mmCIF file of C-alpha atoms in Angstrom:
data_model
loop_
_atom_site.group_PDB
_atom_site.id
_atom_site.type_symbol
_atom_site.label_atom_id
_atom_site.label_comp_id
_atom_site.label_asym_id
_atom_site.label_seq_id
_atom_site.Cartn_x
_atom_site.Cartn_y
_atom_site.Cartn_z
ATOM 1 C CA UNK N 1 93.878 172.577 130.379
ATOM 2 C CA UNK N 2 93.069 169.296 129.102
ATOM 3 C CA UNK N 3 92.716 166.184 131.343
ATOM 4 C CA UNK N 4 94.379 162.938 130.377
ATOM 5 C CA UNK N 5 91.127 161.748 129.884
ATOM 6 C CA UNK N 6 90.630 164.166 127.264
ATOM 7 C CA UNK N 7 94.022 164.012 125.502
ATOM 8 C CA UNK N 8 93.020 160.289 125.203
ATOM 9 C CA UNK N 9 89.468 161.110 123.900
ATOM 10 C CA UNK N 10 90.602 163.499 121.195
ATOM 11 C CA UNK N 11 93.613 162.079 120.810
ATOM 12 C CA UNK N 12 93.193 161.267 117.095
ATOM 13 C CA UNK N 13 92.027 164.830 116.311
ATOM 14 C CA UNK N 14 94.821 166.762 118.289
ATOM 15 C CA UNK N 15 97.500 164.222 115.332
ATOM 16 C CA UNK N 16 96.334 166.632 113.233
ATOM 17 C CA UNK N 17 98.589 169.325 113.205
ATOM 18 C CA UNK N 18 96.196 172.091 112.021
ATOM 19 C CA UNK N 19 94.383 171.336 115.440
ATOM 20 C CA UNK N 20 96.852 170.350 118.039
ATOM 21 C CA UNK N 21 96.086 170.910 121.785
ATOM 22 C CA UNK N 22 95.784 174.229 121.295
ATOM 23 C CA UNK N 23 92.812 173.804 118.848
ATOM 24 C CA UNK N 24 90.990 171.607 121.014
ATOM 25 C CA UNK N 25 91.651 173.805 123.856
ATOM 26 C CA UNK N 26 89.847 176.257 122.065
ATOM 27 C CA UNK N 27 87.226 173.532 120.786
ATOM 28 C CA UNK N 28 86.563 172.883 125.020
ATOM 29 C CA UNK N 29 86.291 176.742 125.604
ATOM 30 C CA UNK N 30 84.052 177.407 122.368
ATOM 31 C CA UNK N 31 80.212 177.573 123.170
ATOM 32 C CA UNK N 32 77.664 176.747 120.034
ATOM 33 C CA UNK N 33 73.909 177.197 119.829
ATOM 34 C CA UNK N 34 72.076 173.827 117.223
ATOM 35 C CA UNK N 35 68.732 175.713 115.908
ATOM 36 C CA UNK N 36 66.973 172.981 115.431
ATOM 37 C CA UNK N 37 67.573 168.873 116.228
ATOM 38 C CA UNK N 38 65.980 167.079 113.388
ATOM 39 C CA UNK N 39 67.566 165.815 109.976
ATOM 40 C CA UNK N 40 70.483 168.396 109.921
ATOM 41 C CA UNK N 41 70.868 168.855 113.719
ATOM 42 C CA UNK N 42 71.440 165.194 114.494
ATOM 43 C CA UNK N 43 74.519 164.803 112.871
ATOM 44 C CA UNK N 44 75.534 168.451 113.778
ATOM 45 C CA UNK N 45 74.910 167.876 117.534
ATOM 46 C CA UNK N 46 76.925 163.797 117.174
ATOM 47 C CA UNK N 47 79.928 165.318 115.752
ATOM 48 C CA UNK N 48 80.092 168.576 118.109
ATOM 49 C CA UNK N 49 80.052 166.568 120.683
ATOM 50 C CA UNK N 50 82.135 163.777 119.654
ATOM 51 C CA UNK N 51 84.838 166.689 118.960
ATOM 52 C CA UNK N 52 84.472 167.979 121.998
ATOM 53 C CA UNK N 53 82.648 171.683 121.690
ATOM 54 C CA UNK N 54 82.629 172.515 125.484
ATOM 55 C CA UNK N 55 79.026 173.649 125.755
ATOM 56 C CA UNK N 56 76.307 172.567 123.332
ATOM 57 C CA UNK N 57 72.969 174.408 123.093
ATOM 58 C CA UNK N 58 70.059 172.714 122.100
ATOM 59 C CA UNK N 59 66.910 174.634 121.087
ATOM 60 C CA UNK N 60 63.665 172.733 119.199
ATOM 61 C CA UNK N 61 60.464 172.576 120.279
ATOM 62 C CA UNK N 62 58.917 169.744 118.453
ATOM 63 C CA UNK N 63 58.218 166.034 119.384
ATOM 64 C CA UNK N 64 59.962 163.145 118.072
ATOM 65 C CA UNK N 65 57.813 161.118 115.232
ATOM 66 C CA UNK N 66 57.776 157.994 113.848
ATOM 67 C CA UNK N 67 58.301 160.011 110.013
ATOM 68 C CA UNK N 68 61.501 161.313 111.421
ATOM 69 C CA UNK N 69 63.278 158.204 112.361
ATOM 70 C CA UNK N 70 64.481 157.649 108.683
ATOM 71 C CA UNK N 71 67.003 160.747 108.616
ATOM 72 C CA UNK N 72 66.845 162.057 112.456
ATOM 73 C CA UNK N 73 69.452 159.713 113.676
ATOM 74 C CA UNK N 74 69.970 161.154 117.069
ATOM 75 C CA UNK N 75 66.821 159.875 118.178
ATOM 76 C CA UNK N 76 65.187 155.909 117.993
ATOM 77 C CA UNK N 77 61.669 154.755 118.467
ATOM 78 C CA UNK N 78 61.846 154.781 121.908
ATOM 79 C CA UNK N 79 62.492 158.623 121.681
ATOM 80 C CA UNK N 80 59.243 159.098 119.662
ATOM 81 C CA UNK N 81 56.450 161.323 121.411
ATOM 82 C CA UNK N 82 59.352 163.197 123.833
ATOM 83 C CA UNK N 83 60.655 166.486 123.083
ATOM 84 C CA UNK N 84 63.029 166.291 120.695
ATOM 85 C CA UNK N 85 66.069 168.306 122.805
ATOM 86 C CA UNK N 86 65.193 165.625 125.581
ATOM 87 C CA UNK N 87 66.099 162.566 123.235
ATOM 88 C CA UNK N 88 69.510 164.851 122.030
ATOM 89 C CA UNK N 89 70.563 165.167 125.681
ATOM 90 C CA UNK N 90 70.138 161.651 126.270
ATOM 91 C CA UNK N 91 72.608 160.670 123.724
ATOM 92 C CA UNK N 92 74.883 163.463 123.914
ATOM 93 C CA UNK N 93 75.197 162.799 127.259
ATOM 94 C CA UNK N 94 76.391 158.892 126.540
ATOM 95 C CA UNK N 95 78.502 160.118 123.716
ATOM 96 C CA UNK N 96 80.235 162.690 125.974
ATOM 97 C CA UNK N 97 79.957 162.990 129.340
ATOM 98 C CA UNK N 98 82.737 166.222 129.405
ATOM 99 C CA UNK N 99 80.706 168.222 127.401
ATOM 100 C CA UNK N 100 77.822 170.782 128.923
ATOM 101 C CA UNK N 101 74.518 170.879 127.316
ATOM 102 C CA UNK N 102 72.250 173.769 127.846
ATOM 103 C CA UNK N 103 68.173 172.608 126.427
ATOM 104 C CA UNK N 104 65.865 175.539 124.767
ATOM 105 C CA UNK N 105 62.864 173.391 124.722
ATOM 106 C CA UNK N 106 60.394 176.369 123.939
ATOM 107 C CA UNK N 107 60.244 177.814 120.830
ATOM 108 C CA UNK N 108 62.286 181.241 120.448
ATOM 109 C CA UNK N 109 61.119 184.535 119.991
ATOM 110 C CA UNK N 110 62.834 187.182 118.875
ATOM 111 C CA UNK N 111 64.101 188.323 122.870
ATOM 112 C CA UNK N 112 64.546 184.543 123.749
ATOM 113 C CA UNK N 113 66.217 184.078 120.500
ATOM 114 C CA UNK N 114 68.539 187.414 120.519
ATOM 115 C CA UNK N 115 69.587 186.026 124.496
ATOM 116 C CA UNK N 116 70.217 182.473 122.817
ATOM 117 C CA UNK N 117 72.324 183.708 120.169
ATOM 118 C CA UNK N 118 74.615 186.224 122.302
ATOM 119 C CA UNK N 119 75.480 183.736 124.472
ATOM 120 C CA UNK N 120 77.676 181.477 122.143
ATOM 121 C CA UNK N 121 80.457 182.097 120.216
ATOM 122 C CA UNK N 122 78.558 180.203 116.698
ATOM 123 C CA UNK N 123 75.511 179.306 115.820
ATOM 124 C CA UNK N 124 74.254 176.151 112.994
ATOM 125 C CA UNK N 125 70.919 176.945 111.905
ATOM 126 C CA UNK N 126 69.518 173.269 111.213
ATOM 127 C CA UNK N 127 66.304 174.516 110.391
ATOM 128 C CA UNK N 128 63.881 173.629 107.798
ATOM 129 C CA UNK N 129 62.117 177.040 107.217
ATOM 130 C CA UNK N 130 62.613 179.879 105.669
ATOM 131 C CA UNK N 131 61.059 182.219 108.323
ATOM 132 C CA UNK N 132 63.475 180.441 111.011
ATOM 133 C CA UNK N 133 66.778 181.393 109.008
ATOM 134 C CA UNK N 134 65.990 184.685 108.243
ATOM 135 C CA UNK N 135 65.216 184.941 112.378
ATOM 136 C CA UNK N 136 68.439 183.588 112.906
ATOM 137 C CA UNK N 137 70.139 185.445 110.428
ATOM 138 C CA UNK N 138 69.148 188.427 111.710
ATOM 139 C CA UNK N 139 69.820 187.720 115.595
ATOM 140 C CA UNK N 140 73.446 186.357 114.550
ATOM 141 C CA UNK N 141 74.309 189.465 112.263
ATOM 142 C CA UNK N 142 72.852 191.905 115.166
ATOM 143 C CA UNK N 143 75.443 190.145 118.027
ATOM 144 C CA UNK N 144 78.341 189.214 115.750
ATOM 145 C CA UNK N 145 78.014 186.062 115.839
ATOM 146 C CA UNK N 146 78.787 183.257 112.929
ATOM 147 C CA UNK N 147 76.557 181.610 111.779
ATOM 148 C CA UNK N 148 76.800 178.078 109.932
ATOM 149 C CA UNK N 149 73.528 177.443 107.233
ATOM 150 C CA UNK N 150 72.772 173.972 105.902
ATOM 151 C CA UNK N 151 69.527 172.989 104.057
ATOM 152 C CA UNK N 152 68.462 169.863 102.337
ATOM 153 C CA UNK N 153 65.383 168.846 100.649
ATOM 154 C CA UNK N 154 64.072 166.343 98.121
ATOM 155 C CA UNK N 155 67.606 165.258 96.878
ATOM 156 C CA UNK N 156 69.169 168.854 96.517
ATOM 157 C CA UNK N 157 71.210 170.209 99.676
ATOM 158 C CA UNK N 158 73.279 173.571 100.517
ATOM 159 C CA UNK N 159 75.909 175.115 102.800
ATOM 160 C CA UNK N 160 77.628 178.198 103.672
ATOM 161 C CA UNK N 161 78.879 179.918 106.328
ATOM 162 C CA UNK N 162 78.310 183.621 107.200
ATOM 163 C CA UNK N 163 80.267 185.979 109.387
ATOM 164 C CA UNK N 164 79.656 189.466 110.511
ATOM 165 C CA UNK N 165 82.732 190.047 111.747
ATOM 166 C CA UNK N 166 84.553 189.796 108.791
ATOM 167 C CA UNK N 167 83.829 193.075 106.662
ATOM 168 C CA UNK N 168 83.444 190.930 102.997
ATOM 169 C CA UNK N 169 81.375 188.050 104.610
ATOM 170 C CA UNK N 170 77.497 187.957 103.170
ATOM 171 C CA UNK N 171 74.455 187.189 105.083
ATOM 172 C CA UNK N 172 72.027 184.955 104.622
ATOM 173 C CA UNK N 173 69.695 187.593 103.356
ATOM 174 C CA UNK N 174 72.324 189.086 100.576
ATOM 175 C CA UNK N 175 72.097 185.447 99.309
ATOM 176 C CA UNK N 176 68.000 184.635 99.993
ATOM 177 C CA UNK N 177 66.298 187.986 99.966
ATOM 178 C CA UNK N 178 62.693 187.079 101.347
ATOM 179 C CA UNK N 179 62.736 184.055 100.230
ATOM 180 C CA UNK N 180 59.495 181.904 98.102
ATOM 181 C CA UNK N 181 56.150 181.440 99.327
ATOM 182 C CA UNK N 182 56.154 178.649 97.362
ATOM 183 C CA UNK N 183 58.613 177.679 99.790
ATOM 184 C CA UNK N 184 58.482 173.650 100.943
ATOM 185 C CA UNK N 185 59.219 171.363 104.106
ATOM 186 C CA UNK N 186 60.746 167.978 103.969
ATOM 187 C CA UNK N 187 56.447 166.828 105.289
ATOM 188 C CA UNK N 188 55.799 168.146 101.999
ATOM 189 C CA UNK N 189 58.011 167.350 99.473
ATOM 190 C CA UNK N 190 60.149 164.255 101.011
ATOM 191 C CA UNK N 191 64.010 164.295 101.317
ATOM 192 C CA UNK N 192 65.935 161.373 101.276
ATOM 193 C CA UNK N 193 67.789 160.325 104.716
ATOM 194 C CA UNK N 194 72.152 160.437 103.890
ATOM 195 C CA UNK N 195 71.635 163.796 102.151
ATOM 196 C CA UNK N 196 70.506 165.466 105.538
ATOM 197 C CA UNK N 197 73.334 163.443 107.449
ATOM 198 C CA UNK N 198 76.225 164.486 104.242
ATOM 199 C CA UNK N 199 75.474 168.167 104.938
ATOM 200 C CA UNK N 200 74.884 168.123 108.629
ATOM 201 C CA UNK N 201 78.461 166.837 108.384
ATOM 202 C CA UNK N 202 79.575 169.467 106.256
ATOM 203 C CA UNK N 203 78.032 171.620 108.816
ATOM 204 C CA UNK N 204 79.973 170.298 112.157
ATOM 205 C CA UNK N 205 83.052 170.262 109.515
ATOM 206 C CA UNK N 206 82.651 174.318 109.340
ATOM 207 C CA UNK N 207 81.942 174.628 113.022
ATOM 208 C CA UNK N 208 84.940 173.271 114.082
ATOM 209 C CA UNK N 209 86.894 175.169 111.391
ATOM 210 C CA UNK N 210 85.426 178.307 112.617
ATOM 211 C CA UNK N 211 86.080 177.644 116.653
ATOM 212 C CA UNK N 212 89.744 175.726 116.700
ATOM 213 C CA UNK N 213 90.803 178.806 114.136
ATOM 214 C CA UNK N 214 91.535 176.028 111.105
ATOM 215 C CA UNK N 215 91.342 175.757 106.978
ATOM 216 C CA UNK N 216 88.973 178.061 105.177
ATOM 217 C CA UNK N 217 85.589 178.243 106.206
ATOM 218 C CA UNK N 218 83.224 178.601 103.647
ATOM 219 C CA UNK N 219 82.656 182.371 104.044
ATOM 220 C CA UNK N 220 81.431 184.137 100.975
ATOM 221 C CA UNK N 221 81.122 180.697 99.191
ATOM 222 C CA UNK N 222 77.723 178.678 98.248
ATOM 223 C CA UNK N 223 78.299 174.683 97.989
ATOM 224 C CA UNK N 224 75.424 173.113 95.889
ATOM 225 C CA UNK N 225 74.793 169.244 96.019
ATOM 226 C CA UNK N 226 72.716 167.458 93.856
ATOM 227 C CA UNK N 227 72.622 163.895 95.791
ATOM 228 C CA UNK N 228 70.835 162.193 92.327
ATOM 229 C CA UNK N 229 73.980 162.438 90.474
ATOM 230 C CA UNK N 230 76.652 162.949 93.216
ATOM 231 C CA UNK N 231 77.676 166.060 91.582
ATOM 232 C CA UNK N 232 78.773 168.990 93.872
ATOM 233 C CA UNK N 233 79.038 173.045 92.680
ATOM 234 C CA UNK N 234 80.120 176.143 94.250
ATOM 235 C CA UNK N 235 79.483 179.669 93.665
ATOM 236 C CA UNK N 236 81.106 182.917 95.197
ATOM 237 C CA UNK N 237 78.192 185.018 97.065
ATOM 238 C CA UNK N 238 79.435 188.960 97.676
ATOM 239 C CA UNK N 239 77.892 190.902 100.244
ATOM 240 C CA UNK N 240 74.851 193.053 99.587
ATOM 241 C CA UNK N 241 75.532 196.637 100.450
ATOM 242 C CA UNK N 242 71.873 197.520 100.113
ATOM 243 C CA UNK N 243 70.820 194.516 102.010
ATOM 244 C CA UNK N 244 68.491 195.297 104.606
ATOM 245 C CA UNK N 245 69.472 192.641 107.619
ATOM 246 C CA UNK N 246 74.091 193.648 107.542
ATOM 247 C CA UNK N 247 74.395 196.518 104.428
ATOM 248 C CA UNK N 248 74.288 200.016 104.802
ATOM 249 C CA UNK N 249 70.660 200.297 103.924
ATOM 250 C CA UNK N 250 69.707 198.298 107.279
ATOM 251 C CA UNK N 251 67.721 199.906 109.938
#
């Protein structure tokens, strides 16, 4: 049940009728795992908590750095040179004392990462490589578990969600394949800071949708934004049968 406390916390998200108690009821019982607590994962990890997700998992295993202060606005400048899951728990904590937060400080392999993954009910990859997602893809797909994507860079940005357990749903390897080798990081070719926080927002927005059972998740659906002229596109994705990770042609 909810406490009083709680009702009072959330109260202006149980108005809505598409949540209700019974949404965040299931918000407190859902479990998510953040891959990653930079650009994306800061807002991801604010809102979750904010809204009340009842156990937050936190795996990264970099170091807060003065570069990342101008988009990674969970942390501040007294965070920079600690672990970046340490500075999260900090202010998760002060956000939202009700919540539980579980840290991966190490970075995963494909055991730790498999373990990681089964034990929540979603998972947001806030990564900002290509051999991460397709890791994560993989380990969600393999234990049933949805899986929100976001990815931003220079002023272009994405988002879908995918879900194994619904028979239509895409992976992210029907969409991506095997990706680019000319493939870039945000050290490399800059991003600017409100696009990471817009669809790190966008993210949390799915999560939620997914775990209190609400609106339609973006399943089988590709949003484009192009943050130089505010302009925002989306295209249908269909599942792969021959793909290799969730089609029939997988090992």
């Amino acid at each position: 049940m909810l406490t009083d406390g709680e009702l009072l916390r959330y109260s202006r998200q149980i108005l809505l009728q598409q949540v209700d108690i019974d949404g965040q009821l299931r918000l407190k019982q859902s479990r998510a795992l953040i891959v990653g607590v930079g650009g994306l994962g800061s807002p991801v990890a604010l809102y979750l908590a904010a809204a009340g997700i009842g156990e937050l998992h936190l795996a990264d295993f970099d170091t807060v750095d003065l570069t990342n202060l101008q988009r990674q606005i969970i942390h501040d400048t007294q965070s920079v040179g600690q672990s970046k899951v340490d500075s999260a728990l900090s202010r998760l904590t002060a956000i939202n004392p009700e919540i539980k937060l579980v840290p991966h400080r190490a970075a995963l392999d494909e055991d730790s990462l498999a373990a990681a993954v089964e034990a929540v009910d979603l998972v947001l990859d806030c990564s900002d490589n290509f051999t991460t997602r397709e890791a994560v893809n993989a380990a969600c797909v393999a234990a049933g578990k949805p899986l929100v994507s976001g990815a931003a860079i220079r002023l272009e940005g994405q988002l879908s969600v995918f879900d194994p357990r619904r028979a239509e749903s895409p992976c992210y390897h029907c969409l991506y394949g095997h990706g680019s080798e000319t493939e870039l990081t945000c050290s490399e070719a800059g991003v600017i800071g409100p696009l990471v926080g817009l669809v790190g927002s966008l993210q949390a927005l799915e999560a939620l949708k997914v775990l209190a059972g609400f609106g339609e998740p973006m399943v089988g659906r590709l949003l484009l934004i192009d943050a130089l002229g505010t302009r925002f596109r989306e295209l249908k994705v269909k599942r792969d049968p021959g793909c290799t990770v969730c089609g029939a042609g997988h090992a």
